[in-house]
Tab-separated table of C-alpha atoms in Angstrom:
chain	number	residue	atom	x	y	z
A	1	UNK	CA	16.899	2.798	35.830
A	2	UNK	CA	16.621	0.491	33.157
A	3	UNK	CA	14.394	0.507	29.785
A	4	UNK	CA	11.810	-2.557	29.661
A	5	UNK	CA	11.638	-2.643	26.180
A	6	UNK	CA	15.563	-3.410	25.954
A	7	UNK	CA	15.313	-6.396	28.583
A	8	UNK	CA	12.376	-7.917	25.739
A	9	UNK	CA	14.005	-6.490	22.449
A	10	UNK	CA	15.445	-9.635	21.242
A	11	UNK	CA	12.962	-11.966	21.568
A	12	UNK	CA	10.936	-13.219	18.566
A	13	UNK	CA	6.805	-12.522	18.637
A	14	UNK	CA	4.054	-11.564	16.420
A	15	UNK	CA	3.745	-8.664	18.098
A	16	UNK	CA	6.454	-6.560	19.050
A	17	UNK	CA	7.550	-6.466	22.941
A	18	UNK	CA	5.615	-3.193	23.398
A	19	UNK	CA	4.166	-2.188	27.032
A	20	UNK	CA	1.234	0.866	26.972
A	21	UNK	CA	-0.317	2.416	29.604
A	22	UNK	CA	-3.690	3.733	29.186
A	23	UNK	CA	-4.816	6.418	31.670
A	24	UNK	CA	-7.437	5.678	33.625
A	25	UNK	CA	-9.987	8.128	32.743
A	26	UNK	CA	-11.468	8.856	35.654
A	27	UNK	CA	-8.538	10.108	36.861
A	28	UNK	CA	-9.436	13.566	33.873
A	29	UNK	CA	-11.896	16.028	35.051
A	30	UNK	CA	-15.028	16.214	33.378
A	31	UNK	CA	-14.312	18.557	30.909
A	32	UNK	CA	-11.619	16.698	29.430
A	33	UNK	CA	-14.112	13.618	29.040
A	34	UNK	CA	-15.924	14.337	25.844
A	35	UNK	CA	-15.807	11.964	22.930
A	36	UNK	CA	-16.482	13.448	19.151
A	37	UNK	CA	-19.291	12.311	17.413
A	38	UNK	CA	-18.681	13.633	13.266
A	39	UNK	CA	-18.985	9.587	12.418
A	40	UNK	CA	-15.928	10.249	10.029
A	41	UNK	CA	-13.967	10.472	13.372
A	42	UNK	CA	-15.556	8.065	15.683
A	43	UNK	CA	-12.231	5.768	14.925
A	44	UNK	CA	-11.107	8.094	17.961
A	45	UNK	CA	-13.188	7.031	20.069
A	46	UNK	CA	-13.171	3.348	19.324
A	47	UNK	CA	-9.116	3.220	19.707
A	48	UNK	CA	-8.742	3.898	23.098
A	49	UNK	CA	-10.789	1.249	24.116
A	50	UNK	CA	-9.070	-1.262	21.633
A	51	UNK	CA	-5.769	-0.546	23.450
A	52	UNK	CA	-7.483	-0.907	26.729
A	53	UNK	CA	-8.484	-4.576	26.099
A	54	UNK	CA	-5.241	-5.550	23.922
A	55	UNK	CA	-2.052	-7.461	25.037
A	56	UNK	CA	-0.574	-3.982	24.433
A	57	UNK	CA	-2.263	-2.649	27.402
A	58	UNK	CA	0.126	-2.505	30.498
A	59	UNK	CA	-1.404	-1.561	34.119
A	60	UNK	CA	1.868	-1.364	35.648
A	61	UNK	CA	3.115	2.289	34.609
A	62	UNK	CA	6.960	1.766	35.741
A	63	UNK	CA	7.627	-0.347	33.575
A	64	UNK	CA	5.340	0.449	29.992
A	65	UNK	CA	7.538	1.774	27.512
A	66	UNK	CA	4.617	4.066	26.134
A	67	UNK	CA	1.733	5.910	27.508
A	68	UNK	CA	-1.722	6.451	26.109
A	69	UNK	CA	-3.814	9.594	26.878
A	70	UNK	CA	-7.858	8.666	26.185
A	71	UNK	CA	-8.910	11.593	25.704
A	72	UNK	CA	-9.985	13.120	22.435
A	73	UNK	CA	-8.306	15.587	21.561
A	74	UNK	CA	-10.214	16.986	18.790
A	75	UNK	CA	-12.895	18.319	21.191
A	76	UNK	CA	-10.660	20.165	22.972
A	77	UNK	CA	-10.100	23.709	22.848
A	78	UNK	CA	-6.040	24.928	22.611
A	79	UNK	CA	-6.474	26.305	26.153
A	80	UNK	CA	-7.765	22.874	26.919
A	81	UNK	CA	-5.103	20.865	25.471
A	82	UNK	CA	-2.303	22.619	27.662
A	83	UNK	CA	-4.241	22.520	30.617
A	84	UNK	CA	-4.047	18.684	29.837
A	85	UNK	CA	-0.669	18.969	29.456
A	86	UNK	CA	-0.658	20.490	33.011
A	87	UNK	CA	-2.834	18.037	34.584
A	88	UNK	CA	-0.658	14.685	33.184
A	89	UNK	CA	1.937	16.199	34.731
A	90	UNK	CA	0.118	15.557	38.115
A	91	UNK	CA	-0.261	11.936	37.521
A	92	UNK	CA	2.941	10.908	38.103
A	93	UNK	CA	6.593	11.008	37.109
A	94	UNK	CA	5.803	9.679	33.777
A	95	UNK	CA	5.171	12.488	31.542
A	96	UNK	CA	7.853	15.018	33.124
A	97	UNK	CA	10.567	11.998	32.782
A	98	UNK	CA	10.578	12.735	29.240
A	99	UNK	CA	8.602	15.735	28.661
A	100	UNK	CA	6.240	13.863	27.176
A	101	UNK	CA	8.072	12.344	24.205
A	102	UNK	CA	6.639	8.795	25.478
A	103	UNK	CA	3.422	10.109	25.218
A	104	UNK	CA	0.564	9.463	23.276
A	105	UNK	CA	-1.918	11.575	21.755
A	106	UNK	CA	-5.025	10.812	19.296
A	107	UNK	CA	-6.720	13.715	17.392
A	108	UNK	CA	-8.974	12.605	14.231
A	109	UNK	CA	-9.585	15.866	13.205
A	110	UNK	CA	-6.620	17.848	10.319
A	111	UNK	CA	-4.850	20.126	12.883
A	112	UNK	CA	-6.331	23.858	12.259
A	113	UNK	CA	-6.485	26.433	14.835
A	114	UNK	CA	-9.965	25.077	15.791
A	115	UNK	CA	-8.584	21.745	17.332
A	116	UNK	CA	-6.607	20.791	20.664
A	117	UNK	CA	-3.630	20.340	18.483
A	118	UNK	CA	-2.595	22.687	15.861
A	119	UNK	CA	0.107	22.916	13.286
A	120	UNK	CA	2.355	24.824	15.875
A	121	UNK	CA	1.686	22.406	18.880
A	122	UNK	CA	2.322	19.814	16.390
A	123	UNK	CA	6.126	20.589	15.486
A	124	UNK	CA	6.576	22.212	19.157
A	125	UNK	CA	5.333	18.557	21.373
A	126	UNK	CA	7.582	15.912	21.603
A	127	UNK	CA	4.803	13.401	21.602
A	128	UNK	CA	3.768	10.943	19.180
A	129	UNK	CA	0.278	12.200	17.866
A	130	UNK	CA	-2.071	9.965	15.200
A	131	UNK	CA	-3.957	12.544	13.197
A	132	UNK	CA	-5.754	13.260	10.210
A	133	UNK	CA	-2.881	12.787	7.387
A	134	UNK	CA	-1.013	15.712	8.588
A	135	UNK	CA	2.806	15.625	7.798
A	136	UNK	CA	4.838	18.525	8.211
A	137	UNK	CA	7.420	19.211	5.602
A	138	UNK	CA	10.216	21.331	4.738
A	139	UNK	CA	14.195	21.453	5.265
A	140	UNK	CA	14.316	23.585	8.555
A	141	UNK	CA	12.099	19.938	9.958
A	142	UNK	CA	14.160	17.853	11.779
A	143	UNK	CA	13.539	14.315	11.377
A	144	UNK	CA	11.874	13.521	15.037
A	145	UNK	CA	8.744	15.151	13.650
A	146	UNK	CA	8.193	12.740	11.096
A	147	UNK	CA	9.051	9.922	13.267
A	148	UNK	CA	6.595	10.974	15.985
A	149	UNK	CA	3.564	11.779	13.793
A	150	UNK	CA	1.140	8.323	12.896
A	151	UNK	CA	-1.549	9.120	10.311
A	152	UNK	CA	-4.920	7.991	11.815
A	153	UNK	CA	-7.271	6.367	9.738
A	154	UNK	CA	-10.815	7.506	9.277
A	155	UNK	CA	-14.444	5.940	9.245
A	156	UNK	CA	-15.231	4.875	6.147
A	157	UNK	CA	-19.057	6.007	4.651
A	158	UNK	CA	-19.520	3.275	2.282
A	159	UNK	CA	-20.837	-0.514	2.882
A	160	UNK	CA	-18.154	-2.796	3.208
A	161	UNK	CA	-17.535	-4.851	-0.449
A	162	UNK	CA	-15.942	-7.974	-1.055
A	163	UNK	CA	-17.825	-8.858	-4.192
A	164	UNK	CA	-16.868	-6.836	-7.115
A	165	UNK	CA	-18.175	-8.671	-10.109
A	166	UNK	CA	-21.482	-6.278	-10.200
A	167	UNK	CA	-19.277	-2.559	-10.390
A	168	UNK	CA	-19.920	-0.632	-12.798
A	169	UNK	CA	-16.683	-0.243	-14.895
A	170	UNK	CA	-16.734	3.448	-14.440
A	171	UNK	CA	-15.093	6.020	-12.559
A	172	UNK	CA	-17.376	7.444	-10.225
A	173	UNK	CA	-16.271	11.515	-9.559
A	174	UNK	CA	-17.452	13.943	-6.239
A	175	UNK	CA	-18.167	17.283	-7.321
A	176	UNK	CA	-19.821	18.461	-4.847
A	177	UNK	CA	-18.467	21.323	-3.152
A	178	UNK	CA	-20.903	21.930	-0.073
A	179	UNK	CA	-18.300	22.938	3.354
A	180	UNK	CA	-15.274	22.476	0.684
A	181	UNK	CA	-12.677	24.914	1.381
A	182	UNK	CA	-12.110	27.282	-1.772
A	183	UNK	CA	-8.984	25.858	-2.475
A	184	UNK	CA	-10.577	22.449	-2.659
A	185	UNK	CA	-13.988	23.481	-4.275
A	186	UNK	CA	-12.247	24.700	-6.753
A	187	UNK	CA	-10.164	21.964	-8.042
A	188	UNK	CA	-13.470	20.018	-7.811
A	189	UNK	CA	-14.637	22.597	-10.581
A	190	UNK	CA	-11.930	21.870	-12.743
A	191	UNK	CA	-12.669	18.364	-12.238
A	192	UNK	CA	-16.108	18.085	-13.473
A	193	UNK	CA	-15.136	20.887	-16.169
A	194	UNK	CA	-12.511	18.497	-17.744
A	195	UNK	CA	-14.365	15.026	-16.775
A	196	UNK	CA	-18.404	16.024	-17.709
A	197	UNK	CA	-18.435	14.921	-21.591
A	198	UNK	CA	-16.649	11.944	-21.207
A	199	UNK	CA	-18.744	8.824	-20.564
A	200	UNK	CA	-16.220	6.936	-18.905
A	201	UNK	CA	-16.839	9.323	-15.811
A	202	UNK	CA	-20.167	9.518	-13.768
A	203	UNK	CA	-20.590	13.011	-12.388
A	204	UNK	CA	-21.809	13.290	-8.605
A	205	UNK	CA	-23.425	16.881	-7.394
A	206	UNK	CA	-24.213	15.513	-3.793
A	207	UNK	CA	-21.914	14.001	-1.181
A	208	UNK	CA	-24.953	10.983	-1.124
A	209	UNK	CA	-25.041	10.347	-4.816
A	210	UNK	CA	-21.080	10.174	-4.494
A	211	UNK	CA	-20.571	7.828	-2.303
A	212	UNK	CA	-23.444	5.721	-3.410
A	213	UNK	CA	-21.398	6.103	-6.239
A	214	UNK	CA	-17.959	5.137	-5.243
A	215	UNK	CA	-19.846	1.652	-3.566
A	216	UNK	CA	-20.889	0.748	-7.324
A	217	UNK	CA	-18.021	1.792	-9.657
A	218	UNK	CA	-14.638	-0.011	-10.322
A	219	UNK	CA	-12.758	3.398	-10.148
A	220	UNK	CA	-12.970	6.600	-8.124
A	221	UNK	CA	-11.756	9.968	-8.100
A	222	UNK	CA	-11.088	10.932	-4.663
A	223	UNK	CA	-10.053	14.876	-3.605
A	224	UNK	CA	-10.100	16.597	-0.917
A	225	UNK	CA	-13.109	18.741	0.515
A	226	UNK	CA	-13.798	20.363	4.039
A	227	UNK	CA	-9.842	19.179	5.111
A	228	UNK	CA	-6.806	19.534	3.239
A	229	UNK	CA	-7.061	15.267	3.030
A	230	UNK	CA	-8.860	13.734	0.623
A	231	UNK	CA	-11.428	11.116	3.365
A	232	UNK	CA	-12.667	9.974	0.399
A	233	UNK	CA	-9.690	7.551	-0.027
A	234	UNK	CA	-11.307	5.448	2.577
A	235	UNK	CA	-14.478	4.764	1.607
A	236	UNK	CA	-13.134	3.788	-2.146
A	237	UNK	CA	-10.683	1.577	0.131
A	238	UNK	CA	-13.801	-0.112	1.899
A	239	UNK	CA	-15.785	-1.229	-1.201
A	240	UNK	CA	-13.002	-2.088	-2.669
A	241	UNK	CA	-12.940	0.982	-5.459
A	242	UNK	CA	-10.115	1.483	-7.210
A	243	UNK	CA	-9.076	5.275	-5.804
A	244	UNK	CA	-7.229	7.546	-8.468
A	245	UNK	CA	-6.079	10.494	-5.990
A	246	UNK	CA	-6.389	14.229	-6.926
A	247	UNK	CA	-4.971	15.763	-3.757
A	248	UNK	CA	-1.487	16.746	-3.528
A	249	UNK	CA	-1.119	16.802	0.181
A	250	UNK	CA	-2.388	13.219	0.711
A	251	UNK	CA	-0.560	10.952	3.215
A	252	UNK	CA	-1.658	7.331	4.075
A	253	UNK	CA	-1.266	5.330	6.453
A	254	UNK	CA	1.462	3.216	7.138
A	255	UNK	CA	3.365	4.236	3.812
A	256	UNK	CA	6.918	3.527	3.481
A	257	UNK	CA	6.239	0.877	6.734
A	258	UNK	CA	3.825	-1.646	6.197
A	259	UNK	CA	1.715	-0.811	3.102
A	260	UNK	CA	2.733	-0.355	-0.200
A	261	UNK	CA	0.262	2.509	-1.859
A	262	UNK	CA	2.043	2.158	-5.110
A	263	UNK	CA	-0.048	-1.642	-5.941
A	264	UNK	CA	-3.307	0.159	-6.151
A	265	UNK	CA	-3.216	3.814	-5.995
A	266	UNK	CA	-2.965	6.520	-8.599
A	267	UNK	CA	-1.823	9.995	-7.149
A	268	UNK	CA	-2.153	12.700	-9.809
A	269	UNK	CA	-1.230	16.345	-9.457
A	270	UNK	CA	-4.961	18.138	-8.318
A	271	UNK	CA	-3.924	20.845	-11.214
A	272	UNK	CA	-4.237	18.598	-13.722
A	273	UNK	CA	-7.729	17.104	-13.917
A	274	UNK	CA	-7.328	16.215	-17.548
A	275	UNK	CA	-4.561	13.058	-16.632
A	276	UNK	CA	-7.507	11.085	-15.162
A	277	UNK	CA	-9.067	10.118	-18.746
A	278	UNK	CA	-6.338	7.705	-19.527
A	279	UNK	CA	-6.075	6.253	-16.124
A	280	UNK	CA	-9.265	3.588	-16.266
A	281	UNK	CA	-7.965	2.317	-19.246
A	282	UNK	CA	-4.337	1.389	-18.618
A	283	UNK	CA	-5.566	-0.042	-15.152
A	284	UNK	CA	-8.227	-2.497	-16.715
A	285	UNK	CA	-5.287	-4.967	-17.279
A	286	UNK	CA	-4.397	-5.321	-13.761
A	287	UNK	CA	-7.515	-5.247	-11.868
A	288	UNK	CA	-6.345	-8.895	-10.921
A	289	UNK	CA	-3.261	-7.554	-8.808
A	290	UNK	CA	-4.593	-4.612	-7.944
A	291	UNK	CA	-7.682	-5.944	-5.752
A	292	UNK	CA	-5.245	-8.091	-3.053
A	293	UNK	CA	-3.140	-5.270	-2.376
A	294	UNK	CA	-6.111	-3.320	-1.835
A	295	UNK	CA	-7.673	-5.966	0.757
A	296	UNK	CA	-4.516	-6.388	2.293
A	297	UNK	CA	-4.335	-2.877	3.245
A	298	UNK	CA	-7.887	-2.153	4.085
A	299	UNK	CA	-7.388	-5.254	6.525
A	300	UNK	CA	-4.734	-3.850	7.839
A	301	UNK	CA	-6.706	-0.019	8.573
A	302	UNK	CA	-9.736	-2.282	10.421
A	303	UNK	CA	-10.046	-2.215	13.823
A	304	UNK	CA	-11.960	-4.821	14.137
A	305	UNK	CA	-10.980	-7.192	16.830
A	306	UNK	CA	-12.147	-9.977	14.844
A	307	UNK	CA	-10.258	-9.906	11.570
A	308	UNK	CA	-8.675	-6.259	11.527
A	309	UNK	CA	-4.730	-5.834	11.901
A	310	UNK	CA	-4.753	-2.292	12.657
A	311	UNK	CA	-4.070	-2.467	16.058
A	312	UNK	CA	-0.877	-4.766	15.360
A	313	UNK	CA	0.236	-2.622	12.536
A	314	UNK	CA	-0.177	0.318	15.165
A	315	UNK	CA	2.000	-1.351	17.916
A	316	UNK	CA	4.547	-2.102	15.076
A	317	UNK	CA	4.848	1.138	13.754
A	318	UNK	CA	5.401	2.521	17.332
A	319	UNK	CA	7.515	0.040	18.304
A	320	UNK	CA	9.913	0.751	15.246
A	321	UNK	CA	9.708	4.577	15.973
A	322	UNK	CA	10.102	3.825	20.128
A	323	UNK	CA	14.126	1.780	18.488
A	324	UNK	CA	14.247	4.844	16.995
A	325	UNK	CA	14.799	7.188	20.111
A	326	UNK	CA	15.773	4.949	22.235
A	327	UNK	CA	19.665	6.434	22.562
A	328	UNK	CA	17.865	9.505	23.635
A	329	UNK	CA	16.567	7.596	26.267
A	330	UNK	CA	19.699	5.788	27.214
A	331	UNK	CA	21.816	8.740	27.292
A	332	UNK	CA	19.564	9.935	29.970
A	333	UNK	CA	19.506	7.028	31.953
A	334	UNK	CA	23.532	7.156	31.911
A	335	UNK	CA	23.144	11.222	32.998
A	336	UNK	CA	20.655	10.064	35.666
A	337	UNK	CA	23.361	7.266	36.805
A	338	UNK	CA	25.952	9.686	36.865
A	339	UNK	CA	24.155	12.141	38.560
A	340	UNK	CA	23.088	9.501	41.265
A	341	UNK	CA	26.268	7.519	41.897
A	342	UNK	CA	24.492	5.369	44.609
A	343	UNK	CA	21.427	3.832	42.916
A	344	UNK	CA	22.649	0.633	42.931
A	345	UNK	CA	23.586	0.709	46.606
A	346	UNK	CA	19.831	-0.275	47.458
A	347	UNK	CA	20.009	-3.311	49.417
């Protein structure tokens, strides 16, 4: 009847004293098996696996504090996803204990009514869920959704950078509006419309050109395109591209935890296009603190095994969230006590 993570809670580690249990996967039927393959959300794919060979991962189920589901959730259908929901329920105690609030779920993909997950399922599941930069807002919200929800990094398009002494002190700009949504296509518009006749902007018609271009230039304007989330942010993050942010909705990840976007991001309202031709200018000054902050975080969205601290930054965000609901949890240890006055009678 006890909580593991309480017996381990004041001890001192790098890592915090987290237990997950990853689903076997061959204990899924086929049809929940399929991995995505849109390269922007192979991160997905690779995460489970990283868990799976961690110090996170747990193979005793009784006593992990959290539970992982490998499946991909993007490439399921909404049908699909509750019939997942059905079938974890088969696999033990685990997922009805809580109804799923210790649960786990990974979907790359923006939640639309196209994926496993969407913006109902979202608020209505108790489960923590690591998604495209989707954060629900509003005063009728309660607070549980924003601890549960984890904003997933995505794949990056460019070459990694380290070197940045051959950029091109410009500010490279997407304009491209091929699969853009309307909303987003036309911001892009107004983009090129205010930014075209100034040379301190190179203008990109093709998603190719663009991000050939973001890999060169000091600066980058990154908006948003076939998702509500400007993806863009991470490959100006890889080659270490200064990212000036047209897209209102934009969420990171990690803010407010572990990274601190306000060293070397600049968010301006996607309305006002015009606010970007100061912004290269007043940044030239600080290029010098800038570039750390921006390795430290793109070190910290790796998942490399070698020298990337996602996964710890993961276990620590979860961890901190997991504290969070814990007297949840308690009280319903104490109900379960009450209910079953003899459970310490076992000899």
């Amino acid at each position: 009847m006890d909580l593991p993570i309480l017996r381990r809670i004041a001890e001192d580690f790098d890592w915090p004293p987290l237990n997950i249990y990853v689903y076997p996967l061959n204990r899924f039927p086929a049809k929940f098996q399929s991995r995505t393959i849109n390269p922007r959300y192979t991160v997905e794919n690779e995460l489970f696996k990283i868990i799976k060979n961690s110090t996170l991962n747990y193979d005793n189920p009784k006593e992990a504090d959290l539970f992982l589901v490998p499946i991909s959730i993007s490439e399921l259908s909404i049908e699909d996803f509750f019939s997942l929901i059905e079938h974890l329920k088969t696999l033990g105690p685990y997922y009805k204990e809580y109804n799923g609030a210790n649960h786990i779920f990974i979907q790359s993909k923006y939640p639309s009514n196209s994926t496993g997950i969407t913006k109902t399922t979202f608020l209505e599941h108790p489960g923590h869920i690591l998604t495209e930069g989707f954060v629900v807002e509003g005063e009728s919200v309660k607070t549980w959704v924003f601890a549960k929800n984890i904003v997933l990094p995505l794949h990056p398009f460019t070459k990694f950078v380290d070197d940045v002494s051959t950029k091109i002190d410009k500010v490279a700009v997407d304009v491209s509006t091929d699969n853009c949504t309307p909303e987003n296509a036309k911001i892009r518009r107004q983009l090129k419309d205010a930014l075209i006749e100034n040379s301190e902007f190179d203008i990109y018609k093709t998603k190719e050109e663009a991000i050939a271009g973001i890999e060169t230039h000091r600066f980058a304007i990154v908006s948003a395109c076939e998702t509500p989330m400007a993806q863009q942010f991470y490959d100006a993050l890889n080659s270490l591209t200064i990212p000036i942010v047209y897209n209102n909705a934009m969420r990171f990840p990690f803010e407010s935890e572990l990274i601190d976007y306000t060293k070397f991001v600049v968010h301006l309202d996607e309305n006002s296009p015009e606010k970007a031709i100061s912004v290269p200018s007043k940044l030239r000054g600080y290029i010098n603190e800038i570039l750390p902050a921006m390795k430290e975080a793109r070190k910290m969205l790796t998942l490399s095994s070698n020298d990337g601290e996602y996964l710890w930054a993961l276990s620590w965000s979860l961890y901190m969230k997991l504290l969070s609901w814990l007297p949840t949890r308690r009280t319903k240890i104490i109900d379960d006590i009450f209910r079953e006055p003899n459970v310490f009678g076992a000899a």
